[in-house]
Coordinates of C-alpha atoms in Angstrom, one line a residue:
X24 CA -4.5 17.1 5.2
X25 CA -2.3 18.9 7.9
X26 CA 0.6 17.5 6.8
X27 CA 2.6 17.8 2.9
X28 CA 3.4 13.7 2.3
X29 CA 5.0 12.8 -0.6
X30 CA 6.1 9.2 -1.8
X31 CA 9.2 10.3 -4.3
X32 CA 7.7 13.2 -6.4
X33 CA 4.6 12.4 -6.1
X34 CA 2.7 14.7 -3.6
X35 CA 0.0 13.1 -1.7
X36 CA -3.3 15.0 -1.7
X37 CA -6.7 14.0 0.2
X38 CA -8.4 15.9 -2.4
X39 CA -7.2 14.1 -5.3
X40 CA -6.3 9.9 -4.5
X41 CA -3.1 8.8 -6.0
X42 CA -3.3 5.5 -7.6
X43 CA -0.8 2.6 -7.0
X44 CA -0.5 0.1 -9.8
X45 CA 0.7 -3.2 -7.8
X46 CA 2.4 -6.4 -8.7
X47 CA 5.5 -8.9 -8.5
X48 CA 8.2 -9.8 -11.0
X49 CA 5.9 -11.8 -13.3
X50 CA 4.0 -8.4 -13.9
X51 CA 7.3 -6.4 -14.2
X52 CA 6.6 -5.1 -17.7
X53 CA 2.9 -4.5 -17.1
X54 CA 3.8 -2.2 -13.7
X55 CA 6.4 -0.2 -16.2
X56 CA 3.8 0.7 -19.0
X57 CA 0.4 0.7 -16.4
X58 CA -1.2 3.4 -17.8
X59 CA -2.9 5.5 -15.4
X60 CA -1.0 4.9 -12.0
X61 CA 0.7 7.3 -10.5
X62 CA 3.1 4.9 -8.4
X63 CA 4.1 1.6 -8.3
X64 CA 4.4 -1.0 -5.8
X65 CA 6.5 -4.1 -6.1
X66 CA 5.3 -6.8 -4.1
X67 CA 8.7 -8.9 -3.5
X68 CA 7.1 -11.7 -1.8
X69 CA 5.6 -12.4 -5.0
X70 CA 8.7 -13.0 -6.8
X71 CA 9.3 -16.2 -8.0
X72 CA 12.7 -16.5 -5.9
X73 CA 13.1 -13.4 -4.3
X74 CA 16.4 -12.8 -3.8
X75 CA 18.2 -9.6 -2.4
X76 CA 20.4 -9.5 -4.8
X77 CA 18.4 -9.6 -7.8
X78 CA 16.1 -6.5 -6.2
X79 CA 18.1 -3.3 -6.9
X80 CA 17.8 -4.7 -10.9
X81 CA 13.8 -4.6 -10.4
X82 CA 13.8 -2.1 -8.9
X83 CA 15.9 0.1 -11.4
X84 CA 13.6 -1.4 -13.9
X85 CA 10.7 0.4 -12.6
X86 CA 11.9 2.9 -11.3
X87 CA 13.4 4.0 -14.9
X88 CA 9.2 4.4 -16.3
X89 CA 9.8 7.6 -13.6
X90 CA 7.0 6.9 -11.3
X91 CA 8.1 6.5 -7.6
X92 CA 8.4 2.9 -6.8
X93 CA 6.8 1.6 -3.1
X94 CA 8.6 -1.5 -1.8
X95 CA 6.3 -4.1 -0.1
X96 CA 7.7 -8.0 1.4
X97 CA 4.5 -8.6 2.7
X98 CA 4.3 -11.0 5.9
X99 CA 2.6 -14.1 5.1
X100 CA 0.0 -13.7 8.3
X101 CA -1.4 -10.5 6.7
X102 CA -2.0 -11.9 2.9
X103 CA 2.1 -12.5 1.7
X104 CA 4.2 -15.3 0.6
X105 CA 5.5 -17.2 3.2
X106 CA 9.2 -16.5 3.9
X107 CA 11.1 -16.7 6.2
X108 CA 12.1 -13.3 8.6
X109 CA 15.4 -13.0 8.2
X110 CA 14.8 -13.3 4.0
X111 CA 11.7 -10.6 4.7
X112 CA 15.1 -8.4 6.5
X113 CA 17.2 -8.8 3.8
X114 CA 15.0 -7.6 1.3
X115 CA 14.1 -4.5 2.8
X116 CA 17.7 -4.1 3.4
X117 CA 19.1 -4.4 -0.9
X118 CA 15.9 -2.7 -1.8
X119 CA 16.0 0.7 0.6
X120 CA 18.2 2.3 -1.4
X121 CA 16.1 1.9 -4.7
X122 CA 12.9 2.5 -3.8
X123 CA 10.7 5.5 -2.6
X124 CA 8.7 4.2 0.1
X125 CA 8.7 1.3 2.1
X126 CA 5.5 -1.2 3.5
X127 CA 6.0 -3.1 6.7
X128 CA 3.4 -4.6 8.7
X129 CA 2.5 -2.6 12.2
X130 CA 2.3 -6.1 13.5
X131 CA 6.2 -7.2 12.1
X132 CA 7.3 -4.6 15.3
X133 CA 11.1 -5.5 15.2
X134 CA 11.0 -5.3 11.9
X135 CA 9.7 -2.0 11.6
X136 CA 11.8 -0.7 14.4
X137 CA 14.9 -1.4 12.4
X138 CA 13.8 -0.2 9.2
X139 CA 11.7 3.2 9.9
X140 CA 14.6 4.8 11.0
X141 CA 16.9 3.8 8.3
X142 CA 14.2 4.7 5.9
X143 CA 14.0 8.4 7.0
X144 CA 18.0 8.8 7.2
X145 CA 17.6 8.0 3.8
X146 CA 14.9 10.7 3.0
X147 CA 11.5 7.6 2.1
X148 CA 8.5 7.2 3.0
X149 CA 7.4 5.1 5.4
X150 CA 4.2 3.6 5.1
X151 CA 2.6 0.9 8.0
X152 CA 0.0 -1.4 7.3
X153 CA -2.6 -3.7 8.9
X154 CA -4.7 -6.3 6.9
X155 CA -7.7 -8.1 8.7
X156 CA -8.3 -11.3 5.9
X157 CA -11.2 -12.3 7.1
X158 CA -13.6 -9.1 8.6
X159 CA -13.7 -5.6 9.5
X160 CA -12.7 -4.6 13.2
X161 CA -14.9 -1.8 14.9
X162 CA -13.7 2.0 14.0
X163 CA -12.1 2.2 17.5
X164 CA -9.8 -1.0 16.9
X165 CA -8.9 0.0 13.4
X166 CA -8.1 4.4 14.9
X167 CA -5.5 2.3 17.8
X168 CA -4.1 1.1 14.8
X169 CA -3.4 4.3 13.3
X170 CA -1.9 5.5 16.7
X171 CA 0.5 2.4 16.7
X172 CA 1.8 3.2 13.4
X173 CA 2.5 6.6 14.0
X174 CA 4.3 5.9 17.6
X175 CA 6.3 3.5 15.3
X176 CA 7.5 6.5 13.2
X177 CA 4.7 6.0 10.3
X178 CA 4.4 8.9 7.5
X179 CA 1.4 7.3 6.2
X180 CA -1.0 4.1 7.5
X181 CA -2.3 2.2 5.8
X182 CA -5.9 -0.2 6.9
X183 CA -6.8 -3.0 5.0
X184 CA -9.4 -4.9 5.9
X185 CA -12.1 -7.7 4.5
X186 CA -15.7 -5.7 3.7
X187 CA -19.0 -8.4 3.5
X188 CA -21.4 -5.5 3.0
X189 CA -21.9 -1.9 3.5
X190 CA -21.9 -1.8 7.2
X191 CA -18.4 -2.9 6.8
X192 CA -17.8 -0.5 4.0
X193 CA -19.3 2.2 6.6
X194 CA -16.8 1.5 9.0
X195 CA -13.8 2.1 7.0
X196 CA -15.5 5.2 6.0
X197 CA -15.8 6.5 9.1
X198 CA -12.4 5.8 9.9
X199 CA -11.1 7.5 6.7
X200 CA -12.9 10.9 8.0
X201 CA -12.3 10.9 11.2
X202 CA -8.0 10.2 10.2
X203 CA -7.6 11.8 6.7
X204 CA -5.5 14.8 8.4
X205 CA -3.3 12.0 10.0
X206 CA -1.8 10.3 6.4
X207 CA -4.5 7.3 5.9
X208 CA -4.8 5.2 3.2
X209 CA -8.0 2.4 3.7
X210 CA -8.7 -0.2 1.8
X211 CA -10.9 -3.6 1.4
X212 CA -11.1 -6.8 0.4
X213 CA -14.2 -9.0 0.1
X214 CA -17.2 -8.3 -1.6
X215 CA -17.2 -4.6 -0.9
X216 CA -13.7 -4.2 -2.1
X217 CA -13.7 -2.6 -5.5
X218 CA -16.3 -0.2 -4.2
X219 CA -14.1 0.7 -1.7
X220 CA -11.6 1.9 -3.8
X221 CA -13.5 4.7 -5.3
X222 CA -15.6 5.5 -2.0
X223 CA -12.5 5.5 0.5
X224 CA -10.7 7.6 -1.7
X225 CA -13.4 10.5 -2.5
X226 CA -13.1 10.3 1.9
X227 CA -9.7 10.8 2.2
X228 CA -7.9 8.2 1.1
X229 CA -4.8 9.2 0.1
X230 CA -3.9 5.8 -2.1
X231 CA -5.9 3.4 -3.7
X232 CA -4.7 0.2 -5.7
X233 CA -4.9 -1.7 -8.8
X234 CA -3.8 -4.2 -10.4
X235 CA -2.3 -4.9 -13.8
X236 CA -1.9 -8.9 -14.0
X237 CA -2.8 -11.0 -11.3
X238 CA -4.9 -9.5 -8.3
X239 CA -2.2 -9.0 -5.6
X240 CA -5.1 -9.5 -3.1
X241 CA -7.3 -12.2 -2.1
X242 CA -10.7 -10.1 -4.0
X243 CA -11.7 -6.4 -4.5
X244 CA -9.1 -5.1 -6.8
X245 CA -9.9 -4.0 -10.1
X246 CA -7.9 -3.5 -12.6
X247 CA -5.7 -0.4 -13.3
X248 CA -7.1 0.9 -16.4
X249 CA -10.4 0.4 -15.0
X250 CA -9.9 2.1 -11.6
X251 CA -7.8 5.5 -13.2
X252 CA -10.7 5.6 -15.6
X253 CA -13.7 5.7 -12.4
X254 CA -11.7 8.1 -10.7
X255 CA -11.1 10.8 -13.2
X256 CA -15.0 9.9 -13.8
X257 CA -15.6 10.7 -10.8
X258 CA -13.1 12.5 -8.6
X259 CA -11.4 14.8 -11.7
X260 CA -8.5 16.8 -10.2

């Protein structure tokens, strides 16, 4: 990787995946004592009533187990809770200052316009996603992706997408080589998904995700405990 990323004090590494625990508030406790992650991301469209100003508390919370904490108010089009954008704003907004990296959709371009340079005034990480629900676009679709997010100021993008079989596996692959000096993290759903978290990773991946209640995607994630143990099976440090 050309470049030193870091999400708080955690320093990224193509050689050696970092692993994000995920959740929302009902899994609060679980993200604080998931065992094996080396980040954490709160999912505040999951929150029963997610409020701004109840999110620096949540925050704080995890961010006192001292793991860097990734905030995510995922858009309902790509896999969220439907809420409305100006309650999507607002949570960025309280949350900034508490967490170590943000997630915004490449697609939610206002949004992310506001917010990346706010987040790098305030020394975070900023992290751009894409998730295709329903199949895997072809490698040249998914690399224009990667040069949207970075035109939009991205440290770090990140490609999710829904893997039926290998061929679809194989084209996240590819695009994990072909980026992995450009800050990529790939991911996928779908029957190929929790394969994908151990074979995107030992390609480049700089992330991969579990979960530690309730899967925070539609299918593929496995379970924290499960997913540190494969990797230090298989990709020891």
């Amino acid at each position: 990787m050309a470049r030193r990323l870091a999400i708080g004090s955690v320093q990224l590494s193509d050689r050696a995946p970092r692993i994000v625990a995920a959740g929302g508030e009902a899994d609060l406790e679980a993200l604080v004592g998931a065992a094996g992650a080396d980040l954490i991301e709160l999912r505040a469209d999951l929150c029963e009533d997610p409020r701004p100003e109840t999110l620096p508390a949540l925050l704080a919370r995890l961010g006192a187990c001292g793991r860097p904490v990734i905030l995510t108010a995922r858009a309902a089009a790509e896999g969220g809770r439907p809420l409305e954008e100006a309650r999507r704003r607002a949570l960025y907004a309280a949350g900034l200052p508490h967490a170590d990296a943000i997630d915004v959709e490449i697609a939610s371009t206002a949004l992310a316009a506001d917010l990346v340079p706010q987040a790098h005034a305030a020394g975070k990480t900023v992290m751009l996603s894409a998730h295709a629900l329903h199949a895997t676009p072809p490698a040249a679709a998914l690399l224009g992706l990667v040069d949207r997010a970075e035109a939009l100021g991205a440290d770090l993008t990140k490609l999710v997408t829904h893997a039926r079989n290998l061929g679809d596996l194989r084209v996240l692959l590819e695009v994990t080589l072909v980026a992995r000096a450009r800050g990529i993290v790939t991911l996928a759903t779908g029957p190929a998904g929790p394969l994908s978290r151990v074979v995107l990773p030992a390609a480049g991946s700089l992330l991969t995700y579990g979960h530690v209640g309730r899967p925070t995607a539609p299918s593929g994630q496995l379970p924290i405990a499960e997913l540190a143990a494969l990797l230090r099976r298989l990709l020891p440090p």
